[in-house]
Amino acid sequence: MSLNDFKDELISSKKYWLIYLILIIVLGLSTVTYNHTPNYGFWINALLIVAVLGILCIVYYFMHDSDKELYKVAFVIILCFGIITSFIVPICDVSDETEHLARAELTSRGIIIPHWTGEDLGVERAYNVSSSHKPAVYNTGAGFESIEALNFLTDRVGKTVYQTPFDTQKIDYTPTLIVSAFEQNPFYGYLPQAIGMNIAKLLDLNVIWMLWLGRIFNLMLYAGLISLAIKKTPVLKMPLLAVSCIPISIYQAASLSIDSMIIGLAILAVAYFLYLYKAEKNSLGVREVIMFSALCLILGLCKLPYLAFIFLLLLIPFDNFKKGKKIIPYMIICIVLVGIIGVMWSRYSAPALMHSWRSRLKYLDPPGQMNYIISHPSFMGNFFAQIFTHNIAKILYGTFNFFGAAQKIHYADSYHLIVVTLLLFLAVMLLAYPKREKFDLKTRIGTLFIVLVIYVGTCLIQLLTWASVGKLNLGLSTRYFMPLFALFPIIGTFKIDRLEKYKDDFDKYAMVFIIAFMAVMVLSFATKYY
């Protein structure tokens, strides 16, 4: 496309990018409160950057304004705002990012399963990693007396590169010990981060680039998975993109967290299910069943409750398969195999979870919690009441609230105007999207059942592995449940006649809001940390 064509698109989309500019200014200013008085010079520069970048992304969308090319737009906008996020988010500020970093560094050295050396060395617990992660280990001669952290990855958690002298240091390859390394997670969840770290090592960059390139390569995988999902699904492309670009999703994607792969794989699984569901009659075979099952398996090994996605197989119309109802035995075999592998993995991952700082939490007592539940039947009533009231409200509010290590608390910030605007947008996108698709009653009820199984199952796991005995401090996070948002349009939507009138322009306005929320997320970090 020539420069003149670009100018034409810029002019034709003027109304939309003007709305975008108004949105980011109004919502961006709402992040400036008496609690957060930013460096206004930095904030204005950030505003100018996201303003220009957002306009370019909107114009790019107009240049590819068709369902067939939306996947290209998805890849570009996620990368554009995700890369900024990967740089602007402070050092290891994402939840458990120091531990994710340690596991990614181990993977970058070809260590597929971290070796827990605690028993061998006579210390409480430890993993061997590069000294760039935790350089200060006090050796008493007979063993390791204590493990401390004095470099940019730990001592400066929650700080920016302007607030640490360690970012310009070279990578230190001397082995040392670290408390936690997410031993229970599968190695492939850290391959993109490991590639980024290896590039930093090969180019002999400063140590900060292990963090930044690890984040960026993790983001690239996420953008690729989402782009593939948008391309694969024949329906609900824009709602899936909206879920993929919710600020908390991009925040995780632009970090070293395995949550990036979990959310990306889950969105891809939903897209593949929609592809199978909308396929022509007699067009599918056993191959598609195996592929979907494999996708659910690699997703579920990253986060066990999501193994329940395998039951989506039973919701695909049997007429879509060449074998018709004869395909059911193959489905059952795949479901059973995925279940068995999941159980086997859980028997390894559950004990491995305690090879970390979590085992130091004296209030954790899964057997004691189980005994308490058995002896206090009413406790489970309180549990269900909480997870379907207070916890849901917390999860919804967490769509635009981020872990702040600097404050040492979770979800410390209050962005009421942004959250309300975002939730209203998501309600329209997921529950009242004008380009309605029909799903039979069995599919809608079955999908709702799967959502409940994953949600309740996750809460139960937290009850047994995180909460104090007899308490309901579940430690739930919105990021655990982001993929479930993608299933809401399948469960049921409402027809709003007023929106039906604007269905031709609806996707254009939706794209403006999607980009605006990502831009405001960047501005919120500029407010909070700079």
PDB file of N, CA and C in Angstrom, residues 160-208:
ATOM      1  N   THR A 160      12.253   0.178  39.065  1.00  0.00           N
ATOM      2  CA  THR A 160      12.585   0.331  37.651  1.00  0.00           C
ATOM      3  C   THR A 160      14.097   0.305  37.480  1.00  0.00           C
ATOM      4  N   VAL A 161      14.528   0.293  36.224  1.00  0.00           N
ATOM      5  CA  VAL A 161      15.967   0.285  35.958  1.00  0.00           C
ATOM      6  C   VAL A 161      16.617   1.590  36.395  1.00  0.00           C
ATOM      7  N   TYR A 162      15.822   2.639  36.586  1.00  0.00           N
ATOM      8  CA  TYR A 162      16.366   3.904  37.064  1.00  0.00           C
ATOM      9  C   TYR A 162      16.667   3.852  38.566  1.00  0.00           C
ATOM     10  N   GLN A 163      16.175   2.801  39.219  1.00  0.00           N
ATOM     11  CA  GLN A 163      16.290   2.726  40.674  1.00  0.00           C
ATOM     12  C   GLN A 163      17.230   1.612  41.139  1.00  0.00           C
ATOM     13  N   THR A 164      18.011   1.062  40.236  1.00  0.00           N
ATOM     14  CA  THR A 164      18.956   0.009  40.608  1.00  0.00           C
ATOM     15  C   THR A 164      20.287   0.218  39.902  1.00  0.00           C
ATOM     16  N   PRO A 165      21.393  -0.041  40.584  1.00  0.00           N
ATOM     17  CA  PRO A 165      22.706   0.045  39.937  1.00  0.00           C
ATOM     18  C   PRO A 165      23.136  -1.263  39.290  1.00  0.00           C
ATOM     19  N   PHE A 166      22.308  -2.322  39.459  1.00  0.00           N
ATOM     20  CA  PHE A 166      22.727  -3.658  39.050  1.00  0.00           C
ATOM     21  C   PHE A 166      22.394  -4.001  37.597  1.00  0.00           C
ATOM     22  N   ASP A 167      21.543  -3.208  36.942  1.00  0.00           N
ATOM     23  CA  ASP A 167      21.071  -3.588  35.611  1.00  0.00           C
ATOM     24  C   ASP A 167      22.182  -3.587  34.566  1.00  0.00           C
ATOM     25  N   THR A 168      23.240  -2.820  34.801  1.00  0.00           N
ATOM     26  CA  THR A 168      24.324  -2.740  33.815  1.00  0.00           C
ATOM     27  C   THR A 168      25.412  -3.793  34.041  1.00  0.00           C
ATOM     28  N   GLN A 169      25.249  -4.635  35.035  1.00  0.00           N
ATOM     29  CA  GLN A 169      26.222  -5.692  35.279  1.00  0.00           C
ATOM     30  C   GLN A 169      26.152  -6.746  34.177  1.00  0.00           C
ATOM     31  N   LYS A 170      27.258  -7.438  33.971  1.00  0.00           N
ATOM     32  CA  LYS A 170      27.285  -8.543  33.022  1.00  0.00           C
ATOM     33  C   LYS A 170      26.696  -9.800  33.659  1.00  0.00           C
ATOM     34  N   ILE A 171      26.295 -10.714  32.823  1.00  0.00           N
ATOM     35  CA  ILE A 171      25.690 -11.954  33.305  1.00  0.00           C
ATOM     36  C   ILE A 171      26.753 -12.779  34.034  1.00  0.00           C
ATOM     37  N   ASP A 172      26.395 -13.229  35.215  1.00  0.00           N
ATOM     38  CA  ASP A 172      27.302 -14.024  36.044  1.00  0.00           C
ATOM     39  C   ASP A 172      26.880 -15.490  35.956  1.00  0.00           C
ATOM     40  N   TYR A 173      27.771 -16.343  35.457  1.00  0.00           N
ATOM     41  CA  TYR A 173      27.444 -17.750  35.245  1.00  0.00           C
ATOM     42  C   TYR A 173      27.821 -18.640  36.428  1.00  0.00           C
ATOM     43  N   THR A 174      28.353 -18.061  37.492  1.00  0.00           N
ATOM     44  CA  THR A 174      28.742 -18.852  38.654  1.00  0.00           C
ATOM     45  C   THR A 174      27.505 -19.499  39.269  1.00  0.00           C
ATOM     46  N   PRO A 175      27.506 -20.820  39.482  1.00  0.00           N
ATOM     47  CA  PRO A 175      26.308 -21.464  40.050  1.00  0.00           C
ATOM     48  C   PRO A 175      26.106 -21.084  41.512  1.00  0.00           C
ATOM     49  N   THR A 176      24.869 -20.964  41.879  1.00  0.00           N
ATOM     50  CA  THR A 176      24.518 -20.658  43.264  1.00  0.00           C
ATOM     51  C   THR A 176      23.166 -21.279  43.569  1.00  0.00           C
ATOM     52  N   LEU A 177      22.644 -21.065  44.751  1.00  0.00           N
ATOM     53  CA  LEU A 177      21.403 -21.712  45.170  1.00  0.00           C
ATOM     54  C   LEU A 177      20.263 -20.706  45.267  1.00  0.00           C
ATOM     55  N   ILE A 178      19.089 -21.165  44.915  1.00  0.00           N
ATOM     56  CA  ILE A 178      17.890 -20.337  44.997  1.00  0.00           C
ATOM     57  C   ILE A 178      16.787 -21.169  45.643  1.00  0.00           C
ATOM     58  N   VAL A 179      15.887 -20.510  46.338  1.00  0.00           N
ATOM     59  CA  VAL A 179      14.881 -21.225  47.124  1.00  0.00           C
ATOM     60  C   VAL A 179      13.849 -21.930  46.246  1.00  0.00           C
ATOM     61  N   SER A 180      13.347 -21.256  45.189  1.00  0.00           N
ATOM     62  CA  SER A 180      12.203 -21.787  44.435  1.00  0.00           C
ATOM     63  C   SER A 180      12.437 -21.675  42.936  1.00  0.00           C
ATOM     64  N   ALA A 181      11.924 -22.645  42.187  1.00  0.00           N
ATOM     65  CA  ALA A 181      12.108 -22.624  40.734  1.00  0.00           C
ATOM     66  C   ALA A 181      10.953 -23.283  39.988  1.00  0.00           C
ATOM     67  N   PHE A 182       9.747 -23.246  40.545  1.00  0.00           N
ATOM     68  CA  PHE A 182       8.564 -23.809  39.883  1.00  0.00           C
ATOM     69  C   PHE A 182       8.838 -25.187  39.280  1.00  0.00           C
ATOM     70  N   GLU A 183       9.360 -26.067  40.098  1.00  0.00           N
ATOM     71  CA  GLU A 183       9.670 -27.430  39.658  1.00  0.00           C
ATOM     72  C   GLU A 183       8.438 -28.143  39.122  1.00  0.00           C
ATOM     73  N   GLN A 184       7.244 -27.793  39.638  1.00  0.00           N
ATOM     74  CA  GLN A 184       6.023 -28.518  39.289  1.00  0.00           C
ATOM     75  C   GLN A 184       5.501 -28.171  37.901  1.00  0.00           C
ATOM     76  N   ASN A 185       6.025 -27.128  37.266  1.00  0.00           N
ATOM     77  CA  ASN A 185       5.536 -26.730  35.945  1.00  0.00           C
ATOM     78  C   ASN A 185       6.281 -27.469  34.835  1.00  0.00           C
ATOM     79  N   PRO A 186       5.609 -27.770  33.709  1.00  0.00           N
ATOM     80  CA  PRO A 186       6.282 -28.454  32.591  1.00  0.00           C
ATOM     81  C   PRO A 186       7.300 -27.539  31.918  1.00  0.00           C
ATOM     82  N   PHE A 187       8.368 -28.116  31.416  1.00  0.00           N
ATOM     83  CA  PHE A 187       9.476 -27.335  30.872  1.00  0.00           C
ATOM     84  C   PHE A 187       9.078 -26.494  29.674  1.00  0.00           C
ATOM     85  N   TYR A 188       8.121 -26.992  28.853  1.00  0.00           N
ATOM     86  CA  TYR A 188       7.813 -26.271  27.618  1.00  0.00           C
ATOM     87  C   TYR A 188       7.147 -24.928  27.888  1.00  0.00           C
ATOM     88  N   GLY A 189       6.652 -24.742  29.106  1.00  0.00           N
ATOM     89  CA  GLY A 189       6.078 -23.442  29.459  1.00  0.00           C
ATOM     90  C   GLY A 189       7.118 -22.347  29.586  1.00  0.00           C
ATOM     91  N   TYR A 190       8.409 -22.724  29.523  1.00  0.00           N
ATOM     92  CA  TYR A 190       9.486 -21.753  29.692  1.00  0.00           C
ATOM     93  C   TYR A 190      10.442 -21.724  28.501  1.00  0.00           C
ATOM     94  N   LEU A 191      10.091 -22.410  27.425  1.00  0.00           N
ATOM     95  CA  LEU A 191      10.975 -22.429  26.253  1.00  0.00           C
ATOM     96  C   LEU A 191      11.146 -21.048  25.608  1.00  0.00           C
ATOM     97  N   PRO A 192      10.069 -20.275  25.378  1.00  0.00           N
ATOM     98  CA  PRO A 192      10.284 -18.958  24.755  1.00  0.00           C
ATOM     99  C   PRO A 192      11.114 -18.029  25.626  1.00  0.00           C
ATOM    100  N   GLN A 193      10.866 -18.038  26.943  1.00  0.00           N
ATOM    101  CA  GLN A 193      11.665 -17.204  27.849  1.00  0.00           C
ATOM    102  C   GLN A 193      13.132 -17.632  27.800  1.00  0.00           C
ATOM    103  N   ALA A 194      13.352 -18.947  27.744  1.00  0.00           N
ATOM    104  CA  ALA A 194      14.718 -19.473  27.707  1.00  0.00           C
ATOM    105  C   ALA A 194      15.440 -19.051  26.428  1.00  0.00           C
ATOM    106  N   ILE A 195      14.721 -19.035  25.318  1.00  0.00           N
ATOM    107  CA  ILE A 195      15.328 -18.597  24.054  1.00  0.00           C
ATOM    108  C   ILE A 195      15.784 -17.143  24.172  1.00  0.00           C
ATOM    109  N   GLY A 196      14.926 -16.296  24.727  1.00  0.00           N
ATOM    110  CA  GLY A 196      15.287 -14.895  24.918  1.00  0.00           C
ATOM    111  C   GLY A 196      16.511 -14.737  25.800  1.00  0.00           C
ATOM    112  N   MET A 197      16.571 -15.512  26.866  1.00  0.00           N
ATOM    113  CA  MET A 197      17.724 -15.443  27.774  1.00  0.00           C
ATOM    114  C   MET A 197      18.999 -15.917  27.092  1.00  0.00           C
ATOM    115  N   ASN A 198      18.903 -16.965  26.298  1.00  0.00           N
ATOM    116  CA  ASN A 198      20.087 -17.464  25.590  1.00  0.00           C
ATOM    117  C   ASN A 198      20.606 -16.442  24.583  1.00  0.00           C
ATOM    118  N   ILE A 199      19.700 -15.709  23.957  1.00  0.00           N
ATOM    119  CA  ILE A 199      20.140 -14.655  23.031  1.00  0.00           C
ATOM    120  C   ILE A 199      20.900 -13.572  23.800  1.00  0.00           C
ATOM    121  N   ALA A 200      20.382 -13.210  24.985  1.00  0.00           N
ATOM    122  CA  ALA A 200      21.083 -12.225  25.822  1.00  0.00           C
ATOM    123  C   ALA A 200      22.482 -12.722  26.186  1.00  0.00           C
ATOM    124  N   LYS A 201      22.591 -14.024  26.459  1.00  0.00           N
ATOM    125  CA  LYS A 201      23.891 -14.603  26.809  1.00  0.00           C
ATOM    126  C   LYS A 201      24.827 -14.626  25.591  1.00  0.00           C
ATOM    127  N   LEU A 202      24.300 -15.044  24.437  1.00  0.00           N
ATOM    128  CA  LEU A 202      25.127 -15.138  23.234  1.00  0.00           C
ATOM    129  C   LEU A 202      25.648 -13.776  22.798  1.00  0.00           C
ATOM    130  N   LEU A 203      24.838 -12.729  22.976  1.00  0.00           N
ATOM    131  CA  LEU A 203      25.235 -11.380  22.575  1.00  0.00           C
ATOM    132  C   LEU A 203      26.015 -10.657  23.671  1.00  0.00           C
ATOM    133  N   ASP A 204      26.213 -11.350  24.808  1.00  0.00           N
ATOM    134  CA  ASP A 204      26.954 -10.785  25.936  1.00  0.00           C
ATOM    135  C   ASP A 204      26.360  -9.448  26.378  1.00  0.00           C
ATOM    136  N   LEU A 205      25.034  -9.416  26.484  1.00  0.00           N
ATOM    137  CA  LEU A 205      24.343  -8.198  26.910  1.00  0.00           C
ATOM    138  C   LEU A 205      24.383  -8.071  28.427  1.00  0.00           C
ATOM    139  N   ASN A 206      24.002  -6.903  28.903  1.00  0.00           N
ATOM    140  CA  ASN A 206      23.891  -6.702  30.348  1.00  0.00           C
ATOM    141  C   ASN A 206      22.801  -7.606  30.912  1.00  0.00           C
ATOM    142  N   VAL A 207      22.869  -7.859  32.187  1.00  0.00           N
ATOM    143  CA  VAL A 207      22.002  -8.839  32.821  1.00  0.00           C
ATOM    144  C   VAL A 207      20.517  -8.483  32.711  1.00  0.00           C
ATOM    145  N   ILE A 208      20.193  -7.193  32.629  1.00  0.00           N
ATOM    146  CA  ILE A 208      18.791  -6.788  32.544  1.00  0.00           C
ATOM    147  C   ILE A 208      18.124  -7.361  31.296  1.00  0.00           C
TER     148      ILE A 208
END
